[in-house]
């Protein structure tokens, strides 16, 4: 196991504070894509606080790792994380999605330091990430590129075109992670456009496939460590997650793709997040080493 008990707890605490910030920011903004933010925040926490070579103070270092959150509607998750990293003033989060703010629903990489791409039109992140990965190879740079895709996003043909090219060019320095929350904007993925057998499809496109629990930091970090060592085939990590993870009335419900938070929902949400975190801490106590 890659993570020590202390590292696991540090990540769990960080994700907990980010989940609360996501709920806060969604409330302030008058609404947001909170379901898909809560499904990826553990993965993003593991990336930026443990796995990526990324120093926010040196965000312009050409050798630092790259990360593209291709499901750009999860901008609140990225904005909250970047504010925690010191790349966005925390006070600015209150302006998210307000007229005149530089924090658009879909974040603009020209305005946010350290943000590697503007995303929001689904299906483009994997091709951009492949370009960055190939650029690293051509210029003999050691950075890795990560791309985080939504599962509903994989309905886009362009995801599979870039998957084909990633395997063809043996771009093992590109690590693809799919947020498999089984939900999209207006239904369950399997009802809207069935993806299964999803892992087999990635394997058929030439990937080494790891299926994990995307809310278990041990599995997230182990899978990323594994992917970093890829030599022959690129790795895709299919992270099984829960849309709206941690909040009772949202969890697993596509209707919380986008929503607004009134006082009652805020109070219940905060209590749920506290309870969720306590359960995680109990698990760390029991199984951490
Ligand atoms: C090209 C394109 N088509 C449609 C949309 C509208 N849209 C926004 S989010 C979304 C659903 C995406 O589902 P998924 O990737 O599973 O997101 P998650 O459930 O993880 O939030 C859609 C269709 C878009 N942003 N871009």
PDB file of C-alpha atoms and ligand atoms in Angstrom:
ATOM      1  CA  UNK A   1       0.000   0.000   0.000  1.00  0.00           C
ATOM      2  CA  UNK A   2       1.347   3.408  -1.015  1.00  0.00           C
ATOM      3  CA  UNK A   3      -0.289   5.552   1.666  1.00  0.00           C
ATOM      4  CA  UNK A   4       0.646   5.684   5.319  1.00  0.00           C
ATOM      5  CA  UNK A   5      -2.108   6.165   7.868  1.00  0.00           C
ATOM      6  CA  UNK A   6      -1.032   9.782   8.350  1.00  0.00           C
ATOM      7  CA  UNK A   7      -0.966  10.514   4.618  1.00  0.00           C
ATOM      8  CA  UNK A   8      -4.402   8.941   4.242  1.00  0.00           C
ATOM      9  CA  UNK A   9      -5.768  11.094   7.076  1.00  0.00           C
ATOM     10  CA  UNK A  10      -4.202  14.245   5.632  1.00  0.00           C
ATOM     11  CA  UNK A  11      -5.861  13.610   2.262  1.00  0.00           C
ATOM     12  CA  UNK A  12      -9.185  12.714   3.873  1.00  0.00           C
ATOM     13  CA  UNK A  13      -9.133  15.928   5.955  1.00  0.00           C
ATOM     14  CA  UNK A  14      -8.266  18.001   2.908  1.00  0.00           C
ATOM     15  CA  UNK A  15     -11.070  16.455   0.821  1.00  0.00           C
ATOM     16  CA  UNK A  16     -13.492  17.083   3.683  1.00  0.00           C
ATOM     17  CA  UNK A  17     -12.642  20.787   3.842  1.00  0.00           C
ATOM     18  CA  UNK A  18     -12.896  21.026   0.037  1.00  0.00           C
ATOM     19  CA  UNK A  19     -16.317  19.310   0.021  1.00  0.00           C
ATOM     20  CA  UNK A  20     -17.560  21.901   2.509  1.00  0.00           C
ATOM     21  CA  UNK A  21     -16.099  24.694   0.396  1.00  0.00           C
ATOM     22  CA  UNK A  22     -17.813  23.273  -2.706  1.00  0.00           C
ATOM     23  CA  UNK A  23     -21.165  23.302  -0.893  1.00  0.00           C
ATOM     24  CA  UNK A  24     -20.519  26.855   0.304  1.00  0.00           C
ATOM     25  CA  UNK A  25     -19.483  28.100  -3.122  1.00  0.00           C
ATOM     26  CA  UNK A  26     -22.477  26.445  -4.816  1.00  0.00           C
ATOM     27  CA  UNK A  27     -24.783  28.159  -2.334  1.00  0.00           C
ATOM     28  CA  UNK A  28     -23.119  31.543  -2.892  1.00  0.00           C
ATOM     29  CA  UNK A  29     -23.205  31.177  -6.682  1.00  0.00           C
ATOM     30  CA  UNK A  30     -26.938  30.539  -6.641  1.00  0.00           C
ATOM     31  CA  UNK A  31     -26.369  27.081  -8.137  1.00  0.00           C
ATOM     32  CA  UNK A  32     -23.746  24.884  -9.695  1.00  0.00           C
ATOM     33  CA  UNK A  33     -22.730  21.438 -10.937  1.00  0.00           C
ATOM     34  CA  UNK A  34     -22.265  20.140  -7.445  1.00  0.00           C
ATOM     35  CA  UNK A  35     -22.981  16.429  -8.066  1.00  0.00           C
ATOM     36  CA  UNK A  36     -20.055  15.982 -10.437  1.00  0.00           C
ATOM     37  CA  UNK A  37     -17.794  18.134  -8.234  1.00  0.00           C
ATOM     38  CA  UNK A  38     -18.342  15.862  -5.265  1.00  0.00           C
ATOM     39  CA  UNK A  39     -17.641  12.745  -7.343  1.00  0.00           C
ATOM     40  CA  UNK A  40     -14.178  13.939  -8.401  1.00  0.00           C
ATOM     41  CA  UNK A  41     -12.908  15.844  -5.400  1.00  0.00           C
ATOM     42  CA  UNK A  42     -11.157  12.846  -3.826  1.00  0.00           C
ATOM     43  CA  UNK A  43      -9.357  12.138  -7.097  1.00  0.00           C
ATOM     44  CA  UNK A  44      -8.368  15.784  -7.502  1.00  0.00           C
ATOM     45  CA  UNK A  45      -7.176  15.961  -3.904  1.00  0.00           C
ATOM     46  CA  UNK A  46      -5.016  12.873  -4.417  1.00  0.00           C
ATOM     47  CA  UNK A  47      -3.591  14.351  -7.612  1.00  0.00           C
ATOM     48  CA  UNK A  48      -2.733  17.841  -6.403  1.00  0.00           C
ATOM     49  CA  UNK A  49      -1.792  17.028  -2.816  1.00  0.00           C
ATOM     50  CA  UNK A  50       0.010  13.727  -3.256  1.00  0.00           C
ATOM     51  CA  UNK A  51       0.634  12.403  -6.725  1.00  0.00           C
ATOM     52  CA  UNK A  52       1.385  15.283  -9.080  1.00  0.00           C
ATOM     53  CA  UNK A  53       4.691  17.018  -9.362  1.00  0.00           C
ATOM     54  CA  UNK A  54       3.047  20.422  -8.875  1.00  0.00           C
ATOM     55  CA  UNK A  55       4.225  23.281  -6.711  1.00  0.00           C
ATOM     56  CA  UNK A  56       1.610  26.059  -6.821  1.00  0.00           C
ATOM     57  CA  UNK A  57       4.355  28.606  -6.172  1.00  0.00           C
ATOM     58  CA  UNK A  58       6.073  27.424  -9.354  1.00  0.00           C
ATOM     59  CA  UNK A  59       3.006  26.875 -11.505  1.00  0.00           C
ATOM     60  CA  UNK A  60       4.905  28.189 -14.527  1.00  0.00           C
ATOM     61  CA  UNK A  61       7.640  25.547 -14.190  1.00  0.00           C
ATOM     62  CA  UNK A  62       7.723  23.853 -17.618  1.00  0.00           C
ATOM     63  CA  UNK A  63       8.583  20.536 -15.962  1.00  0.00           C
ATOM     64  CA  UNK A  64       5.633  20.410 -13.615  1.00  0.00           C
ATOM     65  CA  UNK A  65       2.882  17.858 -14.234  1.00  0.00           C
ATOM     66  CA  UNK A  66      -0.208  18.902 -16.196  1.00  0.00           C
ATOM     67  CA  UNK A  67      -3.826  18.139 -15.403  1.00  0.00           C
ATOM     68  CA  UNK A  68      -6.892  18.709 -17.521  1.00  0.00           C
ATOM     69  CA  UNK A  69     -10.302  18.377 -15.911  1.00  0.00           C
ATOM     70  CA  UNK A  70     -12.089  17.633 -19.146  1.00  0.00           C
ATOM     71  CA  UNK A  71     -15.516  17.621 -17.499  1.00  0.00           C
ATOM     72  CA  UNK A  72     -15.216  21.401 -17.234  1.00  0.00           C
ATOM     73  CA  UNK A  73     -18.664  21.834 -15.674  1.00  0.00           C
ATOM     74  CA  UNK A  74     -16.955  20.762 -12.438  1.00  0.00           C
ATOM     75  CA  UNK A  75     -15.394  24.240 -12.297  1.00  0.00           C
ATOM     76  CA  UNK A  76     -16.450  24.751  -8.682  1.00  0.00           C
ATOM     77  CA  UNK A  77     -14.319  21.774  -7.617  1.00  0.00           C
ATOM     78  CA  UNK A  78     -11.317  23.164  -9.485  1.00  0.00           C
ATOM     79  CA  UNK A  79     -11.873  26.709  -8.202  1.00  0.00           C
ATOM     80  CA  UNK A  80     -12.134  25.515  -4.583  1.00  0.00           C
ATOM     81  CA  UNK A  81      -9.029  23.364  -4.946  1.00  0.00           C
ATOM     82  CA  UNK A  82      -7.078  26.205  -6.591  1.00  0.00           C
ATOM     83  CA  UNK A  83      -8.110  28.589  -3.834  1.00  0.00           C
ATOM     84  CA  UNK A  84      -6.814  26.102  -1.294  1.00  0.00           C
ATOM     85  CA  UNK A  85      -3.569  25.862  -3.268  1.00  0.00           C
ATOM     86  CA  UNK A  86      -3.236  29.662  -3.138  1.00  0.00           C
ATOM     87  CA  UNK A  87      -3.783  30.149  -6.869  1.00  0.00           C
ATOM     88  CA  UNK A  88      -7.129  31.893  -6.398  1.00  0.00           C
ATOM     89  CA  UNK A  89      -7.886  34.308  -3.576  1.00  0.00           C
ATOM     90  CA  UNK A  90     -10.407  32.471  -1.339  1.00  0.00           C
ATOM     91  CA  UNK A  91     -12.495  35.674  -1.106  1.00  0.00           C
ATOM     92  CA  UNK A  92     -12.882  35.561  -4.880  1.00  0.00           C
ATOM     93  CA  UNK A  93     -14.829  32.300  -4.661  1.00  0.00           C
ATOM     94  CA  UNK A  94     -17.806  34.384  -3.541  1.00  0.00           C
ATOM     95  CA  UNK A  95     -17.875  35.903  -7.025  1.00  0.00           C
ATOM     96  CA  UNK A  96     -18.077  32.536  -8.822  1.00  0.00           C
ATOM     97  CA  UNK A  97     -20.498  32.771 -11.761  1.00  0.00           C
ATOM     98  CA  UNK A  98     -21.288  36.414 -11.020  1.00  0.00           C
ATOM     99  CA  UNK A  99     -21.158  39.100 -13.698  1.00  0.00           C
ATOM    100  CA  UNK A 100     -17.661  40.530 -14.053  1.00  0.00           C
ATOM    101  CA  UNK A 101     -15.973  37.706 -12.130  1.00  0.00           C
ATOM    102  CA  UNK A 102     -12.985  35.952 -13.654  1.00  0.00           C
ATOM    103  CA  UNK A 103     -14.419  32.707 -12.244  1.00  0.00           C
ATOM    104  CA  UNK A 104     -16.777  31.561 -14.974  1.00  0.00           C
ATOM    105  CA  UNK A 105     -18.862  28.387 -14.596  1.00  0.00           C
ATOM    106  CA  UNK A 106     -16.372  26.842 -17.010  1.00  0.00           C
ATOM    107  CA  UNK A 107     -13.033  28.190 -15.848  1.00  0.00           C
ATOM    108  CA  UNK A 108     -10.824  30.088 -18.260  1.00  0.00           C
ATOM    109  CA  UNK A 109      -7.201  28.960 -18.288  1.00  0.00           C
ATOM    110  CA  UNK A 110      -6.127  32.392 -19.582  1.00  0.00           C
ATOM    111  CA  UNK A 111      -7.388  33.915 -16.330  1.00  0.00           C
ATOM    112  CA  UNK A 112      -6.420  31.289 -13.747  1.00  0.00           C
ATOM    113  CA  UNK A 113      -2.720  30.668 -13.095  1.00  0.00           C
ATOM    114  CA  UNK A 114      -1.780  27.002 -13.178  1.00  0.00           C
ATOM    115  CA  UNK A 115      -4.956  25.899 -14.953  1.00  0.00           C
ATOM    116  CA  UNK A 116      -3.869  23.869 -17.950  1.00  0.00           C
ATOM    117  CA  UNK A 117      -6.904  24.161 -20.207  1.00  0.00           C
ATOM    118  CA  UNK A 118     -10.274  25.809 -20.565  1.00  0.00           C
ATOM    119  CA  UNK A 119     -12.823  23.006 -20.719  1.00  0.00           C
ATOM    120  CA  UNK A 120     -16.587  22.735 -20.744  1.00  0.00           C
ATOM    121  CA  UNK A 121     -17.299  21.614 -24.257  1.00  0.00           C
ATOM    122  CA  UNK A 122     -17.084  17.918 -23.457  1.00  0.00           C
ATOM    123  CA  UNK A 123     -14.885  15.525 -25.390  1.00  0.00           C
ATOM    124  CA  UNK A 124     -11.878  17.768 -25.948  1.00  0.00           C
ATOM    125  CA  UNK A 125      -9.734  17.282 -22.837  1.00  0.00           C
ATOM    126  CA  UNK A 126      -8.248  13.930 -23.764  1.00  0.00           C
ATOM    127  CA  UNK A 127      -7.013  15.189 -27.141  1.00  0.00           C
ATOM    128  CA  UNK A 128      -5.508  18.317 -25.552  1.00  0.00           C
ATOM    129  CA  UNK A 129      -3.879  16.166 -22.882  1.00  0.00           C
ATOM    130  CA  UNK A 130      -2.473  13.840 -25.524  1.00  0.00           C
ATOM    131  CA  UNK A 131      -0.935  16.846 -27.255  1.00  0.00           C
ATOM    132  CA  UNK A 132       0.727  17.876 -24.004  1.00  0.00           C
ATOM    133  CA  UNK A 133       1.977  14.337 -23.416  1.00  0.00           C
ATOM    134  CA  UNK A 134       3.419  14.058 -26.913  1.00  0.00           C
ATOM    135  CA  UNK A 135       5.011  17.491 -26.527  1.00  0.00           C
ATOM    136  CA  UNK A 136       6.759  16.204 -23.388  1.00  0.00           C
ATOM    137  CA  UNK A 137       8.146  13.268 -25.338  1.00  0.00           C
ATOM    138  CA  UNK A 138       9.294  15.417 -28.253  1.00  0.00           C
ATOM    139  CA  UNK A 139      11.002  17.924 -25.982  1.00  0.00           C
ATOM    140  CA  UNK A 140      12.467  15.315 -23.616  1.00  0.00           C
ATOM    141  CA  UNK A 141      10.572  16.631 -20.641  1.00  0.00           C
ATOM    142  CA  UNK A 142       9.710  14.371 -17.763  1.00  0.00           C
ATOM    143  CA  UNK A 143       6.327  15.800 -16.788  1.00  0.00           C
ATOM    144  CA  UNK A 144       3.246  13.596 -16.766  1.00  0.00           C
ATOM    145  CA  UNK A 145      -0.141  14.692 -18.025  1.00  0.00           C
ATOM    146  CA  UNK A 146      -3.359  13.691 -16.305  1.00  0.00           C
ATOM    147  CA  UNK A 147      -6.804  13.956 -17.806  1.00  0.00           C
ATOM    148  CA  UNK A 148      -9.999  13.540 -15.844  1.00  0.00           C
ATOM    149  CA  UNK A 149     -13.023  12.565 -17.933  1.00  0.00           C
ATOM    150  CA  UNK A 150     -16.680  12.175 -17.051  1.00  0.00           C
ATOM    151  CA  UNK A 151     -18.314   8.871 -17.922  1.00  0.00           C
ATOM    152  CA  UNK A 152     -21.175  10.629 -19.717  1.00  0.00           C
ATOM    153  CA  UNK A 153     -18.474  12.577 -21.526  1.00  0.00           C
ATOM    154  CA  UNK A 154     -17.325   9.280 -23.020  1.00  0.00           C
ATOM    155  CA  UNK A 155     -20.421   9.424 -25.255  1.00  0.00           C
ATOM    156  CA  UNK A 156     -18.338  11.851 -27.307  1.00  0.00           C
ATOM    157  CA  UNK A 157     -16.625  10.168 -30.269  1.00  0.00           C
ATOM    158  CA  UNK A 158     -13.601  12.426 -29.889  1.00  0.00           C
ATOM    159  CA  UNK A 159     -12.749  10.699 -26.583  1.00  0.00           C
ATOM    160  CA  UNK A 160     -12.298   7.453 -28.480  1.00  0.00           C
ATOM    161  CA  UNK A 161     -10.345   9.044 -31.316  1.00  0.00           C
ATOM    162  CA  UNK A 162      -7.822  10.354 -28.836  1.00  0.00           C
ATOM    163  CA  UNK A 163      -7.846   7.030 -26.979  1.00  0.00           C
ATOM    164  CA  UNK A 164      -6.873   5.316 -30.217  1.00  0.00           C
ATOM    165  CA  UNK A 165      -4.096   7.832 -30.798  1.00  0.00           C
ATOM    166  CA  UNK A 166      -2.868   7.601 -27.196  1.00  0.00           C
ATOM    167  CA  UNK A 167      -2.365   3.850 -27.544  1.00  0.00           C
ATOM    168  CA  UNK A 168      -0.971   4.166 -31.063  1.00  0.00           C
ATOM    169  CA  UNK A 169       1.681   6.663 -29.972  1.00  0.00           C
ATOM    170  CA  UNK A 170       2.349   4.726 -26.740  1.00  0.00           C
ATOM    171  CA  UNK A 171       1.770   7.908 -24.761  1.00  0.00           C
ATOM    172  CA  UNK A 172       2.353   6.228 -21.420  1.00  0.00           C
ATOM    173  CA  UNK A 173       3.154   9.622 -19.908  1.00  0.00           C
ATOM    174  CA  UNK A 174      -0.569  10.419 -20.210  1.00  0.00           C
ATOM    175  CA  UNK A 175      -2.688   9.062 -17.371  1.00  0.00           C
ATOM    176  CA  UNK A 176      -6.404   8.967 -18.065  1.00  0.00           C
ATOM    177  CA  UNK A 177      -8.879   8.843 -15.192  1.00  0.00           C
ATOM    178  CA  UNK A 178     -12.607   8.381 -15.774  1.00  0.00           C
ATOM    179  CA  UNK A 179     -15.049   9.523 -13.127  1.00  0.00           C
ATOM    180  CA  UNK A 180     -17.441   6.565 -13.366  1.00  0.00           C
ATOM    181  CA  UNK A 181     -20.362   7.918 -11.359  1.00  0.00           C
ATOM    182  CA  UNK A 182     -22.918   6.207 -13.629  1.00  0.00           C
ATOM    183  CA  UNK A 183     -24.882   9.440 -13.997  1.00  0.00           C
ATOM    184  CA  UNK A 184     -24.895  12.305 -16.432  1.00  0.00           C
ATOM    185  CA  UNK A 185     -26.928  15.448 -17.024  1.00  0.00           C
ATOM    186  CA  UNK A 186     -30.389  14.039 -17.530  1.00  0.00           C
ATOM    187  CA  UNK A 187     -30.234  10.374 -16.622  1.00  0.00           C
ATOM    188  CA  UNK A 188     -28.166   7.317 -15.812  1.00  0.00           C
ATOM    189  CA  UNK A 189     -25.354   6.691 -18.274  1.00  0.00           C
ATOM    190  CA  UNK A 190     -26.639   3.225 -19.037  1.00  0.00           C
ATOM    191  CA  UNK A 191     -30.106   4.588 -19.905  1.00  0.00           C
ATOM    192  CA  UNK A 192     -28.908   7.515 -22.004  1.00  0.00           C
ATOM    193  CA  UNK A 193     -26.158   5.704 -23.944  1.00  0.00           C
ATOM    194  CA  UNK A 194     -24.886   2.466 -22.486  1.00  0.00           C
ATOM    195  CA  UNK A 195     -21.149   2.396 -21.917  1.00  0.00           C
ATOM    196  CA  UNK A 196     -20.766  -1.143 -20.649  1.00  0.00           C
ATOM    197  CA  UNK A 197     -18.681  -3.224 -21.002  1.00  0.00           C
ATOM    198  CA  UNK A 198     -16.733  -0.044 -20.297  1.00  0.00           C
ATOM    199  CA  UNK A 199     -13.446  -1.546 -19.085  1.00  0.00           C
ATOM    200  CA  UNK A 200     -13.396  -3.946 -22.049  1.00  0.00           C
ATOM    201  CA  UNK A 201     -13.850  -1.039 -24.443  1.00  0.00           C
ATOM    202  CA  UNK A 202     -10.802   0.773 -23.055  1.00  0.00           C
ATOM    203  CA  UNK A 203      -8.840  -2.483 -23.172  1.00  0.00           C
ATOM    204  CA  UNK A 204      -9.851  -2.972 -26.804  1.00  0.00           C
ATOM    205  CA  UNK A 205      -8.539   0.533 -27.543  1.00  0.00           C
ATOM    206  CA  UNK A 206      -5.113  -0.554 -26.264  1.00  0.00           C
ATOM    207  CA  UNK A 207      -5.213   0.568 -22.632  1.00  0.00           C
ATOM    208  CA  UNK A 208      -4.142  -1.141 -19.459  1.00  0.00           C
ATOM    209  CA  UNK A 209      -7.304  -0.748 -17.360  1.00  0.00           C
ATOM    210  CA  UNK A 210      -7.446  -0.339 -13.586  1.00  0.00           C
ATOM    211  CA  UNK A 211     -10.869  -0.259 -11.969  1.00  0.00           C
ATOM    212  CA  UNK A 212     -10.905   1.286  -8.504  1.00  0.00           C
ATOM    213  CA  UNK A 213     -13.086   2.819  -5.818  1.00  0.00           C
ATOM    214  CA  UNK A 214     -12.686   6.538  -6.542  1.00  0.00           C
ATOM    215  CA  UNK A 215     -13.456   7.450  -2.939  1.00  0.00           C
ATOM    216  CA  UNK A 216     -10.751   5.275  -1.397  1.00  0.00           C
ATOM    217  CA  UNK A 217      -7.489   7.227  -1.249  1.00  0.00           C
ATOM    218  CA  UNK A 218      -5.488   4.016  -0.913  1.00  0.00           C
ATOM    219  CA  UNK A 219      -6.826   2.728  -4.213  1.00  0.00           C
ATOM    220  CA  UNK A 220      -6.604   6.102  -5.965  1.00  0.00           C
ATOM    221  CA  UNK A 221      -2.946   6.582  -5.013  1.00  0.00           C
ATOM    222  CA  UNK A 222      -1.979   2.963  -5.717  1.00  0.00           C
ATOM    223  CA  UNK A 223      -3.554   3.155  -9.182  1.00  0.00           C
ATOM    224  CA  UNK A 224      -1.793   6.439 -10.003  1.00  0.00           C
ATOM    225  CA  UNK A 225       1.546   5.102  -8.757  1.00  0.00           C
ATOM    226  CA  UNK A 226       0.989   2.054 -10.978  1.00  0.00           C
ATOM    227  CA  UNK A 227       0.112   4.240 -13.961  1.00  0.00           C
ATOM    228  CA  UNK A 228       3.245   6.341 -13.507  1.00  0.00           C
ATOM    229  CA  UNK A 229       5.337   3.243 -14.205  1.00  0.00           C
ATOM    230  CA  UNK A 230       3.554   2.334 -17.459  1.00  0.00           C
ATOM    231  CA  UNK A 231       5.986   1.459 -20.228  1.00  0.00           C
ATOM    232  CA  UNK A 232       4.126  -0.348 -22.928  1.00  0.00           C
ATOM    233  CA  UNK A 233       0.446   0.539 -22.781  1.00  0.00           C
ATOM    234  CA  UNK A 234      -1.104   3.748 -21.452  1.00  0.00           C
ATOM    235  CA  UNK A 235      -3.160   3.287 -18.302  1.00  0.00           C
ATOM    236  CA  UNK A 236      -6.767   4.303 -17.811  1.00  0.00           C
ATOM    237  CA  UNK A 237      -8.106   4.355 -14.282  1.00  0.00           C
ATOM    238  CA  UNK A 238     -11.842   3.807 -14.135  1.00  0.00           C
ATOM    239  CA  UNK A 239     -12.760   5.289 -10.774  1.00  0.00           C
ATOM    240  CA  UNK A 240     -16.137   4.148  -9.496  1.00  0.00           C
ATOM    241  CA  UNK A 241     -17.582   7.157  -7.733  1.00  0.00           C
ATOM    242  CA  UNK A 242     -20.851   8.530  -6.422  1.00  0.00           C
ATOM    243  CA  UNK A 243     -22.390  11.640  -7.930  1.00  0.00           C
ATOM    244  CA  UNK A 244     -23.096  13.999  -5.021  1.00  0.00           C
ATOM    245  CA  UNK A 245     -20.863  11.919  -2.772  1.00  0.00           C
ATOM    246  CA  UNK A 246     -21.243  12.593   0.953  1.00  0.00           C
ATOM    247  CA  UNK A 247     -24.603  14.384   0.859  1.00  0.00           C
ATOM    248  CA  UNK A 248     -27.641  12.178   1.490  1.00  0.00           C
ATOM    249  CA  UNK A 249     -30.155  13.889  -0.780  1.00  0.00           C
ATOM    250  CA  UNK A 250     -27.701  14.125  -3.695  1.00  0.00           C
ATOM    251  CA  UNK A 251     -25.817  10.825  -3.635  1.00  0.00           C
ATOM    252  CA  UNK A 252     -26.318   8.794  -6.798  1.00  0.00           C
ATOM    253  CA  UNK A 253     -29.036  11.118  -8.129  1.00  0.00           C
ATOM    254  CA  UNK A 254     -28.515  12.594 -11.591  1.00  0.00           C
ATOM    255  CA  UNK A 255     -31.012  15.329 -10.715  1.00  0.00           C
ATOM    256  CA  UNK A 256     -28.163  16.824  -8.701  1.00  0.00           C
ATOM    257  CA  UNK A 257     -26.059  17.286 -11.835  1.00  0.00           C
ATOM    258  CA  UNK A 258     -26.784  20.973 -11.271  1.00  0.00           C
ATOM    259  CA  UNK A 259     -28.696  22.475  -8.402  1.00  0.00           C
ATOM    260  CA  UNK A 260     -29.025  25.301  -5.968  1.00  0.00           C
ATOM    261  CA  UNK A 261     -28.684  25.178  -2.208  1.00  0.00           C
ATOM    262  CA  UNK A 262     -31.172  26.840   0.132  1.00  0.00           C
ATOM    263  CA  UNK A 263     -30.641  27.171   3.888  1.00  0.00           C
ATOM    264  CA  UNK A 264     -32.256  23.836   4.706  1.00  0.00           C
ATOM    265  CA  UNK A 265     -30.260  21.965   2.077  1.00  0.00           C
ATOM    266  CA  UNK A 266     -27.131  23.711   3.265  1.00  0.00           C
ATOM    267  CA  UNK A 267     -27.631  22.662   6.892  1.00  0.00           C
ATOM    268  CA  UNK A 268     -28.474  19.065   5.998  1.00  0.00           C
ATOM    269  CA  UNK A 269     -25.560  18.985   3.547  1.00  0.00           C
ATOM    270  CA  UNK A 270     -23.038  20.232   6.089  1.00  0.00           C
ATOM    271  CA  UNK A 271     -24.265  17.716   8.677  1.00  0.00           C
ATOM    272  CA  UNK A 272     -24.074  14.907   6.125  1.00  0.00           C
ATOM    273  CA  UNK A 273     -20.526  15.882   5.161  1.00  0.00           C
ATOM    274  CA  UNK A 274     -19.499  15.876   8.816  1.00  0.00           C
ATOM    275  CA  UNK A 275     -21.009  12.426   9.308  1.00  0.00           C
ATOM    276  CA  UNK A 276     -19.359  11.146   6.125  1.00  0.00           C
ATOM    277  CA  UNK A 277     -15.995  12.435   7.293  1.00  0.00           C
ATOM    278  CA  UNK A 278     -16.358  10.846  10.726  1.00  0.00           C
ATOM    279  CA  UNK A 279     -17.035   7.502   9.021  1.00  0.00           C
ATOM    280  CA  UNK A 280     -13.890   7.930   6.941  1.00  0.00           C
ATOM    281  CA  UNK A 281     -11.837   8.788  10.019  1.00  0.00           C
ATOM    282  CA  UNK A 282     -13.154   5.668  11.775  1.00  0.00           C
ATOM    283  CA  UNK A 283     -12.099   3.605   8.759  1.00  0.00           C
ATOM    284  CA  UNK A 284      -8.622   5.128   8.862  1.00  0.00           C
ATOM    285  CA  UNK A 285      -8.361   4.263  12.550  1.00  0.00           C
ATOM    286  CA  UNK A 286      -9.397   0.689  11.805  1.00  0.00           C
ATOM    287  CA  UNK A 287      -7.440  -0.023   8.630  1.00  0.00           C
ATOM    288  CA  UNK A 288      -4.662   2.584   8.443  1.00  0.00           C
ATOM    289  CA  UNK A 289      -1.099   1.381   8.847  1.00  0.00           C
TER     290      UNK A 289
HETATM  291  C1  LIG B   1     -20.023  18.975 -26.251  1.00  0.00           C
HETATM  292  C2  LIG B   1     -20.974  19.113 -25.111  1.00  0.00           C
HETATM  293  N1  LIG B   1     -22.217  18.592 -25.210  1.00  0.00           N
HETATM  294  C3  LIG B   1     -23.102  18.708 -24.197  1.00  0.00           C
HETATM  295  C4  LIG B   1     -22.738  19.371 -23.051  1.00  0.00           C
HETATM  296  C5  LIG B   1     -23.751  19.533 -21.936  1.00  0.00           C
HETATM  297  N2  LIG B   1     -23.415  18.758 -20.765  1.00  0.00           N
HETATM  298  C6  LIG B   1     -22.854  19.325 -19.691  1.00  0.00           C
HETATM  299  S1  LIG B   1     -22.524  18.226 -18.488  1.00  0.00           S
HETATM  300  C7  LIG B   1     -23.161  16.951 -19.392  1.00  0.00           C
HETATM  301  C8  LIG B   1     -23.194  15.544 -18.855  1.00  0.00           C
HETATM  302  C9  LIG B   1     -21.859  14.984 -18.696  1.00  0.00           C
HETATM  303  O1  LIG B   1     -21.921  13.786 -17.992  1.00  0.00           O
HETATM  304  P1  LIG B   1     -20.658  13.314 -17.176  1.00  0.00           P
HETATM  305  O2  LIG B   1     -19.474  13.470 -18.039  1.00  0.00           O
HETATM  306  O3  LIG B   1     -20.926  11.956 -16.666  1.00  0.00           O
HETATM  307  O4  LIG B   1     -20.590  14.390 -16.039  1.00  0.00           O
HETATM  308  P2  LIG B   1     -20.725  14.150 -14.459  1.00  0.00           P
HETATM  309  O5  LIG B   1     -21.899  13.251 -14.231  1.00  0.00           O
HETATM  310  O6  LIG B   1     -19.489  13.488 -14.007  1.00  0.00           O
HETATM  311  O7  LIG B   1     -20.897  15.511 -13.888  1.00  0.00           O
HETATM  312  C10 LIG B   1     -23.603  17.392 -20.618  1.00  0.00           C
HETATM  313  C11 LIG B   1     -24.202  16.528 -21.645  1.00  0.00           C
HETATM  314  C12 LIG B   1     -21.427  19.912 -22.979  1.00  0.00           C
HETATM  315  N3  LIG B   1     -21.001  20.567 -21.905  1.00  0.00           N
HETATM  316  N4  LIG B   1     -20.578  19.749 -24.017  1.00  0.00           N
END
